[in-house]
Coordinates of C-alpha atoms in Angstrom, one line a residue:
Chain A
M1091 CA -24.4 22.7 -11.2
S1092 CA -23.9 25.1 -8.3
S1093 CA -26.8 27.1 -9.8
Q1094 CA -28.9 24.2 -8.8
S1095 CA -28.0 24.3 -5.1
F1096 CA -30.8 22.8 -2.9
S1097 CA -32.2 24.9 -0.1
G1098 CA -35.6 25.7 1.3
L1099 CA -35.7 28.9 -0.7
S1100 CA -34.7 27.2 -4.0
L1101 CA -37.4 24.6 -3.5
F1102 CA -40.0 27.3 -2.9
W1103 CA -38.8 29.3 -5.9
R1104 CA -39.0 26.2 -8.2
S1105 CA -42.4 25.3 -6.9
L1106 CA -43.7 28.5 -8.4
S1107 CA -43.0 27.0 -11.8
S1108 CA -44.3 23.6 -10.7
H1109 CA -40.8 22.2 -10.3
R1110 CA -40.3 22.0 -14.1
G1111 CA -37.0 23.9 -14.1
W1112 CA -34.8 21.3 -12.5
Q1113 CA -31.9 19.9 -14.5
T1114 CA -30.4 16.5 -14.4
Q1115 CA -28.2 15.9 -11.4
W1116 CA -25.1 14.9 -13.4
R1117 CA -23.8 14.9 -16.9
K1118 CA -23.6 11.9 -19.2
P1119 CA -20.2 12.5 -20.8
E1120 CA -18.4 10.4 -23.4
P1121 CA -15.3 8.9 -21.9
K1122 CA -12.1 10.8 -22.5
A1123 CA -9.0 9.1 -23.9
R1124 CA -7.0 9.8 -20.7
Y1125 CA -7.7 10.5 -17.0
D1126 CA -5.4 11.2 -14.1
A1127 CA -7.3 8.6 -12.1
V1128 CA -10.2 6.2 -12.8
I1129 CA -12.5 4.6 -10.2
V1130 CA -14.0 1.3 -11.3
G1131 CA -17.5 0.9 -9.8
G1132 CA -20.2 3.5 -9.5
G1133 CA -21.6 2.6 -6.1
G1134 CA -21.4 4.8 -3.0
H1135 CA -17.8 3.8 -2.2
G1136 CA -16.6 4.5 -5.7
L1137 CA -18.5 7.7 -6.3
G1138 CA -17.5 8.9 -2.8
A1139 CA -13.8 8.2 -3.6
A1140 CA -14.1 10.2 -6.7
Y1141 CA -15.8 13.1 -4.8
Y1142 CA -13.0 13.1 -2.1
L1143 CA -10.3 12.9 -4.8
A1144 CA -11.7 16.0 -6.4
K1145 CA -12.7 17.8 -3.2
E1146 CA -9.7 17.2 -0.9
H1147 CA -6.8 16.1 -3.2
G1148 CA -7.3 18.4 -6.2
L1149 CA -7.6 15.7 -8.8
T1150 CA -10.4 16.7 -11.1
N1151 CA -9.5 14.9 -14.4
I1152 CA -11.0 11.7 -13.1
A1153 CA -13.7 9.3 -14.1
V1154 CA -16.0 6.7 -12.4
L1155 CA -16.8 3.7 -14.6
E1156 CA -20.0 1.8 -13.9
K1157 CA -21.0 -1.2 -15.8
G1158 CA -24.7 -0.7 -15.0
W1159 CA -26.3 2.4 -13.7
I1160 CA -25.4 4.6 -10.7
G1161 CA -26.5 3.0 -7.4
G1162 CA -27.9 -0.1 -9.1
G1163 CA -25.6 -2.5 -7.3
N1164 CA -25.3 -3.1 -3.6
T1165 CA -25.7 0.6 -2.8
G1166 CA -29.3 0.3 -3.9
R1167 CA -29.8 -3.2 -2.5
N1168 CA -28.7 -3.1 1.1
T1169 CA -30.8 -2.5 4.3
T1170 CA -29.1 0.9 5.0
I1171 CA -28.0 0.2 8.6
I1172 CA -25.3 2.5 10.0
R1173 CA -23.4 1.8 13.2
S1174 CA -19.8 1.8 14.3
N1175 CA -19.7 -0.4 17.5
Y1176 CA -17.2 -2.9 16.2
L1177 CA -14.9 -4.8 18.6
F1178 CA -11.4 -4.2 17.4
D1179 CA -9.5 -0.9 17.5
E1180 CA -8.8 -0.9 13.8
S1181 CA -12.5 -1.5 12.9
A1182 CA -13.8 1.0 15.5
A1183 CA -11.5 3.7 14.0
L1184 CA -12.6 3.0 10.5
Y1185 CA -16.4 2.7 11.1
D1186 CA -16.5 5.6 13.5
H1187 CA -14.6 7.8 11.0
S1188 CA -17.4 6.9 8.7
L1189 CA -20.2 7.6 11.2
K1190 CA -18.7 11.1 11.9
L1191 CA -18.8 11.8 8.2
W1192 CA -22.4 10.6 8.0
E1193 CA -23.5 13.1 10.6
N1194 CA -22.7 16.1 8.3
L1195 CA -22.9 14.4 4.9
S1196 CA -26.2 16.1 3.8
Q1197 CA -24.7 19.5 4.4
A1198 CA -21.3 18.6 2.8
L1199 CA -23.0 17.3 -0.4
N1200 CA -25.9 19.8 -0.4
Y1201 CA -28.1 16.7 -0.8
N1202 CA -30.4 15.2 1.7
V1203 CA -29.2 11.7 2.4
M1204 CA -31.8 11.4 5.1
F1205 CA -29.3 10.2 7.7
S1206 CA -31.4 9.3 10.7
P1207 CA -29.6 8.4 13.9
R1208 CA -32.5 6.6 15.4
G1209 CA -30.5 4.0 17.3
V1210 CA -29.3 0.5 16.4
M1211 CA -30.1 -2.2 18.9
M1212 CA -28.4 -5.6 18.7
L1213 CA -30.3 -8.4 20.5
A1214 CA -28.6 -11.0 22.7
H1215 CA -30.3 -14.4 22.7
T1216 CA -27.7 -16.6 24.5
V1217 CA -25.3 -16.4 27.3
H1218 CA -22.5 -16.2 24.7
D1219 CA -24.2 -13.2 23.1
I1220 CA -24.4 -11.4 26.4
Q1221 CA -20.8 -11.9 27.1
V1222 CA -19.7 -10.9 23.6
F1223 CA -21.9 -7.8 23.5
K1224 CA -20.8 -6.6 27.0
R1225 CA -17.2 -7.1 25.8
H1226 CA -18.1 -4.9 22.7
V1227 CA -19.7 -2.3 25.0
H1228 CA -16.5 -2.0 27.1
A1229 CA -14.1 -2.1 24.1
N1230 CA -16.2 0.6 22.3
R1231 CA -16.1 2.8 25.4
C1232 CA -12.3 2.6 25.4
N1233 CA -12.4 3.7 21.8
G1234 CA -14.8 6.6 22.4
V1235 CA -17.6 4.8 20.5
D1236 CA -21.0 5.0 22.2
N1237 CA -22.6 1.6 23.0
E1238 CA -24.6 0.6 26.0
W1239 CA -26.0 -2.5 27.5
L1240 CA -29.8 -2.8 28.0
E1241 CA -31.7 -5.3 30.0
P1242 CA -34.7 -6.9 28.3
A1243 CA -37.2 -4.4 29.8
E1244 CA -35.1 -1.5 28.8
A1245 CA -34.8 -2.9 25.3
K1246 CA -38.6 -3.1 25.1
E1247 CA -38.9 0.4 26.3
F1248 CA -36.6 1.6 23.5
C1249 CA -38.4 -0.6 20.9
P1250 CA -42.0 -1.2 22.1
P1251 CA -43.0 -3.8 19.4
L1252 CA -40.3 -6.1 20.7
N1253 CA -41.4 -9.4 22.3
I1254 CA -39.4 -10.1 25.5
E1255 CA -41.5 -13.1 26.7
G1256 CA -39.4 -16.1 27.7
N1257 CA -41.5 -18.6 25.7
I1258 CA -40.0 -18.1 22.3
R1259 CA -37.2 -20.2 20.7
Y1260 CA -34.6 -17.5 21.2
P1261 CA -35.8 -15.2 23.9
V1262 CA -34.3 -11.7 24.2
L1263 CA -31.8 -11.7 27.1
G1264 CA -30.6 -8.2 26.6
A1265 CA -29.3 -5.8 23.9
A1266 CA -26.5 -3.5 23.0
L1267 CA -27.6 -0.1 21.8
Q1268 CA -25.7 2.4 19.8
R1269 CA -27.8 5.6 19.9
R1270 CA -25.7 7.3 17.2
G1271 CA -26.4 4.5 14.8
G1272 CA -29.4 4.5 12.4
T1273 CA -30.2 4.6 8.7
A1274 CA -29.8 6.7 5.6
R1275 CA -31.5 6.8 2.2
H1276 CA -29.2 4.5 0.2
D1277 CA -30.1 5.8 -3.3
A1278 CA -29.6 9.4 -2.1
V1279 CA -26.1 8.6 -1.0
A1280 CA -25.2 7.4 -4.5
W1281 CA -27.0 10.3 -6.1
G1282 CA -25.6 12.9 -3.7
Y1283 CA -22.0 11.8 -4.2
A1284 CA -22.6 11.5 -8.0
R1285 CA -24.0 15.0 -8.2
A1286 CA -21.3 16.5 -6.0
A1287 CA -18.5 14.8 -7.8
D1288 CA -19.9 15.8 -11.2
A1289 CA -20.1 19.4 -10.0
L1290 CA -16.3 19.2 -9.3
G1291 CA -15.7 17.9 -12.9
V1292 CA -15.7 14.2 -12.4
D1293 CA -16.9 12.2 -15.4
I1294 CA -19.5 9.6 -14.4
I1295 CA -19.7 7.0 -17.2
E1296 CA -22.5 4.5 -16.9
N1297 CA -22.9 1.3 -19.0
C1298 CA -19.2 1.0 -19.2
E1299 CA -17.8 -2.4 -18.2
V1300 CA -14.1 -2.9 -17.7
T1301 CA -12.9 -5.9 -19.7
G1302 CA -9.1 -5.6 -19.4
I1303 CA -6.3 -3.9 -17.5
R1304 CA -3.2 -3.0 -19.5
R1305 CA 0.1 -2.8 -17.8
D1306 CA 3.4 -1.3 -19.0
A1307 CA 6.8 -3.0 -19.1
R1308 CA 7.4 -2.1 -15.4
G1309 CA 4.1 -3.9 -14.5
A1310 CA 2.3 -0.6 -13.6
V1311 CA -1.2 0.2 -14.7
E1312 CA -1.3 1.9 -18.0
A1313 CA -4.9 1.7 -19.3
L1314 CA -8.3 0.1 -19.0
E1315 CA -10.0 -1.8 -21.8
T1316 CA -13.7 -1.1 -21.5
T1317 CA -16.9 -1.7 -23.5
R1318 CA -16.7 1.9 -24.4
G1319 CA -13.1 1.9 -25.6
V1320 CA -9.6 2.1 -24.1
I1321 CA -9.1 4.6 -21.3
Q1322 CA -5.6 5.6 -20.3
S1323 CA -4.9 6.2 -16.6
R1324 CA -1.9 5.7 -14.4
K1325 CA -4.1 5.4 -11.3
V1326 CA -7.0 2.9 -11.0
G1327 CA -9.1 2.4 -7.9
V1328 CA -11.2 -0.7 -7.9
S1329 CA -14.4 -0.5 -5.9
A1330 CA -16.4 -3.2 -7.5
A1331 CA -18.1 -5.0 -4.5
G1332 CA -19.0 -8.6 -5.5
H1333 CA -17.0 -8.4 -8.7
S1334 CA -13.8 -7.1 -7.1
S1335 CA -12.0 -10.4 -7.5
V1336 CA -13.0 -10.6 -11.2
I1337 CA -11.6 -7.1 -11.9
M1338 CA -8.5 -7.7 -9.9
A1339 CA -7.9 -10.9 -11.8
L1340 CA -7.6 -8.8 -15.0
A1341 CA -4.5 -7.4 -13.5
G1342 CA -3.3 -10.7 -12.2
V1343 CA -3.9 -9.8 -8.6
H1344 CA -5.3 -12.5 -6.4
V1345 CA -7.5 -11.2 -3.5
P1346 CA -8.8 -13.4 -0.7
L1347 CA -12.5 -12.9 -1.5
E1348 CA -15.5 -15.1 -2.0
S1349 CA -18.7 -13.7 -3.5
Y1350 CA -22.1 -14.7 -1.9
P1351 CA -25.7 -13.7 -2.5
L1352 CA -27.2 -11.7 0.3
Q1353 CA -30.9 -11.1 0.3
A1354 CA -33.2 -8.5 1.6
L1355 CA -37.0 -7.8 1.4
V1356 CA -39.5 -5.2 2.2
S1357 CA -43.1 -5.3 3.5
E1358 CA -46.1 -3.4 2.2
P1359 CA -45.9 0.2 3.6
V1360 CA -47.6 0.8 6.9
K1361 CA -47.9 3.8 9.3
P1362 CA -44.9 4.4 11.6
V1363 CA -44.7 1.4 13.8
F1364 CA -41.0 0.8 14.3
P1365 CA -38.9 3.5 16.0
C1366 CA -35.3 2.2 15.6
V1367 CA -33.1 -0.4 13.9
V1368 CA -33.1 -3.9 15.4
M1369 CA -30.5 -6.5 14.5
S1370 CA -30.3 -10.1 15.7
N1371 CA -27.0 -11.6 14.5
T1372 CA -27.7 -14.9 16.1
I1373 CA -30.9 -15.6 14.2
H1374 CA -30.1 -13.4 11.2
A1375 CA -32.8 -10.8 11.4
Y1376 CA -32.3 -7.1 10.6
I1377 CA -35.2 -4.8 10.5
S1378 CA -36.1 -1.1 10.4
Q1379 CA -38.8 1.0 8.8
S1380 CA -38.2 3.3 5.8
D1381 CA -39.7 6.7 5.6
K1382 CA -42.1 5.3 2.9
G1383 CA -43.4 3.0 5.6
E1384 CA -42.0 -0.3 4.4
L1385 CA -40.4 -2.6 6.9
V1386 CA -36.9 -3.2 5.5
I1387 CA -35.7 -6.6 6.4
G1388 CA -32.3 -8.1 5.8
A1389 CA -31.5 -11.9 5.7
G1390 CA -28.3 -13.8 5.9
T1391 CA -26.1 -14.9 3.1
D1392 CA -26.9 -17.9 1.0
A1393 CA -24.7 -21.0 1.6
Y1394 CA -22.8 -21.0 -1.7
T1395 CA -20.8 -18.6 -3.8
S1396 CA -22.7 -17.1 -6.8
Y1397 CA -22.9 -14.1 -9.1
T1398 CA -26.6 -14.4 -9.8
Q1399 CA -28.0 -11.6 -7.6
R1400 CA -30.7 -13.9 -6.3
G1401 CA -30.9 -16.5 -3.6
A1402 CA -33.0 -19.2 -2.1
L1403 CA -36.4 -18.5 -0.6
H1404 CA -35.7 -20.5 2.5
I1405 CA -33.2 -18.0 3.6
N1406 CA -35.9 -15.3 3.6
T1407 CA -38.5 -17.4 5.3
H1408 CA -36.0 -18.3 8.0
T1409 CA -35.5 -14.6 8.7
L1410 CA -39.2 -14.0 8.6
D1411 CA -39.7 -16.8 11.2
A1412 CA -37.4 -14.9 13.5
I1413 CA -39.0 -11.5 12.8
C1414 CA -42.5 -13.0 13.6
E1415 CA -41.3 -14.4 16.9
L1416 CA -39.6 -11.1 17.9
F1417 CA -42.4 -8.9 16.7
P1418 CA -45.6 -10.9 16.8
H1419 CA -47.8 -8.1 15.4
F1420 CA -46.0 -8.2 12.1
R1421 CA -47.3 -11.7 11.4
R1422 CA -50.0 -10.6 9.1
L1423 CA -47.9 -8.1 7.1
R1424 CA -47.5 -9.0 3.5
M1425 CA -44.1 -8.9 1.9
L1426 CA -43.9 -6.7 -1.2
R1427 CA -40.7 -7.8 -2.9
N1428 CA -37.3 -9.4 -2.3
W1429 CA -34.0 -9.3 -4.1
G1430 CA -30.4 -10.2 -3.8
G1431 CA -27.0 -8.6 -4.2
I1432 CA -23.5 -10.1 -4.4
V1433 CA -21.3 -9.4 -1.5
D1434 CA -17.5 -10.0 -1.4
V1435 CA -16.5 -11.6 1.8
T1436 CA -12.9 -11.9 3.2
P1437 CA -11.8 -14.7 5.5
D1438 CA -11.7 -12.3 8.6
R1439 CA -14.9 -10.4 7.5
S1440 CA -12.9 -7.1 7.5
P1441 CA -12.5 -5.1 4.3
I1442 CA -9.4 -4.5 2.2
I1443 CA -8.6 -0.8 1.4
A1444 CA -5.1 -0.9 0.1
K1445 CA -2.4 -0.6 -2.5
T1446 CA -1.8 -3.8 -4.5
P1447 CA 1.4 -5.4 -5.8
V1448 CA 0.6 -3.7 -9.1
P1449 CA 1.9 0.0 -9.1
G1450 CA -1.0 2.4 -9.7
L1451 CA -3.7 -0.2 -8.8
Y1452 CA -5.7 0.3 -5.6
V1453 CA -8.5 -1.8 -4.2
N1454 CA -11.4 -1.2 -1.8
C1455 CA -13.2 -4.5 -1.4
G1456 CA -14.2 -7.2 1.0
W1457 CA -17.0 -5.3 2.7
G1458 CA -19.1 -8.4 2.9
T1459 CA -22.5 -8.0 4.4
G1460 CA -21.9 -4.5 5.9
G1461 CA -20.4 -2.0 3.5
F1462 CA -23.1 0.6 3.4
K1463 CA -22.4 2.0 6.8
A1464 CA -18.8 2.6 5.9
T1465 CA -19.5 4.4 2.6
P1466 CA -18.2 7.9 3.5
G1467 CA -15.3 6.8 5.6
S1468 CA -14.2 4.1 3.2
A1469 CA -14.4 6.5 0.3
H1470 CA -12.5 9.2 2.2
V1471 CA -9.5 7.0 3.1
F1472 CA -9.5 5.2 -0.3
A1473 CA -9.2 8.6 -2.0
W1474 CA -6.3 9.5 0.3
T1475 CA -4.7 6.1 -0.6
I1476 CA -5.0 6.7 -4.3
A1477 CA -4.0 10.4 -4.2
R1478 CA -0.9 9.9 -2.0
D1479 CA 0.1 6.4 -3.0
E1480 CA 0.1 5.5 0.6
P1481 CA -2.6 4.4 3.1
H1482 CA -4.3 6.8 5.5
P1483 CA -3.5 5.8 9.1
I1484 CA -7.0 4.6 9.5
N1485 CA -6.9 2.1 6.6
A1486 CA -3.2 1.2 7.0
P1487 CA -4.1 -2.1 8.8
F1488 CA -6.6 -3.2 6.1
T1489 CA -4.1 -4.6 3.6
I1490 CA -4.1 -7.7 1.4
E1491 CA -0.8 -8.7 3.0
R1492 CA -2.4 -9.1 6.5
F1493 CA -3.5 -12.6 5.5
R1494 CA 0.1 -13.6 4.7
D1495 CA 1.6 -11.9 7.8
G1496 CA -1.0 -13.1 10.2
Y1497 CA -2.4 -9.7 11.2
L1498 CA -6.1 -10.6 10.7
I1499 CA -8.7 -8.1 12.0
D1500 CA -11.0 -10.9 12.9
E1501 CA -14.4 -9.4 13.2
A1502 CA -15.7 -12.8 12.1
A1503 CA -14.6 -14.4 15.4
A1504 CA -15.8 -11.2 17.2
A1505 CA -19.3 -12.4 16.2
A1506 CA -20.3 -9.4 14.2
V1507 CA -22.5 -12.1 12.6
A1508 CA -23.1 -15.7 13.6
H1509 CA -21.4 -17.6 10.8
Chain B
M1016 CA -33.6 -23.3 -3.6
L1017 CA -31.1 -25.5 -5.4
L1018 CA -31.9 -29.1 -6.3
I1019 CA -28.8 -31.1 -5.6
V1020 CA -28.1 -34.7 -6.8
C1021 CA -26.2 -36.6 -4.1
P1022 CA -24.2 -39.3 -5.9
Y1023 CA -25.3 -41.7 -3.2
C1024 CA -28.9 -40.7 -2.4
G1025 CA -30.2 -38.9 -5.5
K1026 CA -32.0 -35.6 -6.0
R1027 CA -32.7 -33.7 -2.8
P1028 CA -33.4 -30.1 -1.8
E1029 CA -30.6 -27.7 -0.9
I1030 CA -31.6 -27.6 2.8
E1031 CA -30.3 -31.1 3.3
F1032 CA -26.8 -30.1 2.3
T1033 CA -23.9 -28.1 3.7
Y1034 CA -21.7 -26.1 1.3
G1035 CA -18.0 -27.1 1.4
G1036 CA -16.4 -24.4 -0.8
Q1037 CA -13.9 -24.9 -3.6
A1038 CA -13.1 -28.5 -4.5
H1039 CA -9.8 -30.2 -5.2
L1040 CA -7.8 -28.2 -2.7
A1041 CA -5.2 -30.5 -1.3
R1042 CA -3.5 -29.8 2.1
P1043 CA 0.2 -29.3 1.5
V1044 CA 2.1 -32.5 2.3
Q1045 CA 4.7 -30.7 4.3
P1046 CA 3.2 -27.5 5.7
S1047 CA 6.4 -26.6 7.6
Q1048 CA 8.2 -26.4 4.3
L1049 CA 5.9 -23.6 3.0
D1050 CA 6.7 -19.9 3.2
D1051 CA 4.1 -17.5 4.5
Q1052 CA 2.8 -16.6 1.1
A1053 CA 2.2 -20.2 0.0
W1054 CA 0.5 -21.0 3.3
A1055 CA -1.7 -17.9 3.0
E1056 CA -2.6 -19.1 -0.5
F1057 CA -3.7 -22.4 0.8
L1058 CA -5.6 -21.1 3.8
Y1059 CA -7.3 -18.0 2.3
M1060 CA -7.1 -17.7 -1.5
R1061 CA -10.0 -19.2 -3.4
A1062 CA -10.7 -19.1 -7.1
N1063 CA -14.1 -17.4 -6.6
T1064 CA -14.8 -18.2 -10.3
K1065 CA -17.4 -16.3 -12.3
G1066 CA -18.4 -19.2 -14.5
I1067 CA -18.0 -23.0 -14.0
Y1068 CA -16.8 -23.8 -10.5
A1069 CA -15.9 -27.1 -9.0
E1070 CA -17.1 -27.1 -5.4
R1071 CA -17.8 -29.5 -2.5
W1072 CA -21.1 -30.3 -0.9
R1073 CA -21.9 -32.5 2.1
H1074 CA -25.2 -34.3 2.4
S1075 CA -25.2 -33.4 6.1
R1076 CA -28.8 -34.2 6.7
G1077 CA -28.8 -37.3 4.6
C1078 CA -26.0 -39.8 4.1
G1079 CA -23.4 -37.4 5.6
R1080 CA -20.9 -37.8 2.8
F1081 CA -18.9 -35.2 0.9
F1082 CA -19.0 -35.1 -2.9
N1083 CA -18.2 -32.6 -5.6
A1084 CA -20.2 -30.7 -8.1
L1085 CA -19.7 -28.4 -11.1
R1086 CA -21.9 -25.4 -11.1
D1087 CA -22.1 -22.3 -13.2
T1088 CA -22.0 -19.4 -10.8
T1089 CA -23.6 -17.0 -13.3
T1090 CA -26.8 -19.1 -13.5
D1091 CA -26.6 -21.5 -10.4
H1092 CA -27.3 -24.4 -12.8
F1093 CA -25.4 -27.6 -11.9
L1094 CA -23.5 -29.3 -14.7
A1095 CA -22.2 -32.4 -13.0
F1096 CA -22.1 -34.2 -9.7
Y1097 CA -19.3 -36.7 -8.9
K1098 CA -17.8 -38.5 -5.9
T1099 CA -14.9 -37.4 -3.9
G1100 CA -11.7 -38.8 -5.4
E1101 CA -13.0 -38.9 -8.9
A1102 CA -11.5 -36.7 -11.5
Q1103 CA -13.4 -33.5 -12.4
P1104 CA -15.6 -34.5 -15.4
A1105 CA -14.7 -32.9 -18.7
L1106 CA -17.5 -30.9 -20.1
S1107 CA -18.7 -31.4 -23.7
G1108 CA -17.5 -28.6 -26.0
S1109 CA -15.0 -26.1 -25.0
G1110 CA -16.0 -25.4 -21.4
A1111 CA -18.9 -23.1 -22.1
S1112 CA -22.0 -24.1 -20.2
P1113 CA -23.6 -26.7 -22.4
T1114 CA -26.1 -28.4 -20.1
P1115 CA -29.8 -27.4 -20.6
R1116 CA -31.6 -26.0 -17.6
E1117 CA -33.2 -28.6 -15.5
S1118 CA -36.9 -28.4 -15.9
T1119 CA -37.8 -29.0 -12.2
T1120 CA -36.1 -25.8 -10.9

C-alpha cells in the first residue's frame, strides 16, 4: 500500500493517466481462524484502535469485524463537530488528547481527513447558560484548554449570520468560543484509518456480524462466533456504538447504556455562507457548513430507546425552528435529506473505555451524542488498554465500576447538553 | 412520530407524552440493606433490549397518568398498552413480534 502514498506529486503523476491507476484503499480478506486481537465494530473508534494497536503496540495479527460496511454507522452519520472544552478534568484530558491528535491526523495517516479548526461557538440563551459557560471557560483555562467568553456583539462578529436581536424566543446572551475546535470529513476519518491499518497488516472484515462470544473454563474470552465463522482470539475490543450493550450481553457483561436515535439533516448545497460551527445546547441546534456547501444540522435525541436508525420528524422541525430564529436568512433553504443513528448513552453522559469483568474483553462505548470528536484519542487509549491489559492514565477514570463506586464524571449535570 | 394509545384517553400523537424508561422496576424495599453493586444495578442498569421492550409512558399533556407499553425496538411498532399495576400482557406465539403494523403510521 505504501506504493500508493498520497502527495501532490503522486496526484499529478496519476493525473497523467486520468487517475485510472489507483488501487482499492484496503484489502477484502477472508477471516483467518485465529488473531491476536479482534476489534468488533468498524467505525472510526474501532478502526483507529486497530491502527494504533499495529502502529504503536506491534500487534499486527489483528482484525476489525464490521457487520455492515466501513464507516456506515455513526461515523458516517454524525455532524462532525470537534471540540474539547469539557468541564471536568477527566473529560478535558481525554477530549484534548483527541484534539491534539486531530491536528496532525492527516499527516500521520497520509490521508486528508480535512480537519478544519474553524472555531466552535456555543451559544448562551439564559442566565444559567451564561454562568455554566463562564465556569467552563475558567475550568478549561486551568486545564490548558482554550475557551473564551464572547459578548453577543463579539459572537456576531465571529459568525455574521447570527441574529442577536432581543426579540426572539431564546435571544443570544453570549457565547463560549473554542478556536481550536472545528470539523473534519467523517468518511475520510474511517477510510484513512482503514487504509493505514490495512497497510500495517490489519484484516478489515466487512459484512461480518458477531453472534456469540465463547469463553473458556476460566471465563476468559476464547473466540467469537460470527456470520462468517468462528474466529479465535484471546483479546476482543468492543467498539460497537449503539449496539455495545447487545454485544456485551453475549459475554454476560451488563453495561449501563441506553440506545437512542439521534437525527441529523443537511440542506441543499449553497455557496460559503457559514464560517464556523455554532452549537446551541439549550435549544438543540448544531450547525456548520460542509465543504460541499450543505448546511449540516444536528438535532437532539428522540425521547425513547430504539434500534431503528430513524426518528420522529418533530425532533427535526424543532431544531429547524431554532435555526431559523438564530439565522433568519436560512428560512428559505430547502432540506435535502435527514437520517438517524443509534447512540449509546450512559447515565453520566461520559464514555466507558475500560477492561471488563471478563478477562480479555475490553469495551469502548457510551459516547452518546458526541463520539466523533473523540475518535483519535479514544482509539489511541483503547489500543493501549487492549495491548497492555491496563488502562492508559487518560482513560483510567472511565470505567464501568465508577457507577458502583460513585465516581461519576457527570458531564450530564455540567450541561454539555440540556437533557 | 409514534401514535400512542393512552389506556385512559385513546390514540394520541407522541408529542403529548413523556417517555418514562424501562417498566416494572421496583424500588428496593430496604435500600440500606443493599450493597453498592445492587444499588448501582437499580439506579443505572437498564435492559436496553433489542426487541420487545416493556416501557413506561406518561400522558403528560393529556390526563397526566403513567401507563406501560410493549414496543419492538427494532421496528418501533407497539404491541400492547396496559395500565400501571397490571401484569405485562403475554404475547401470542413464542414472543416473536406478531402484531401487524398499524396502518395509520
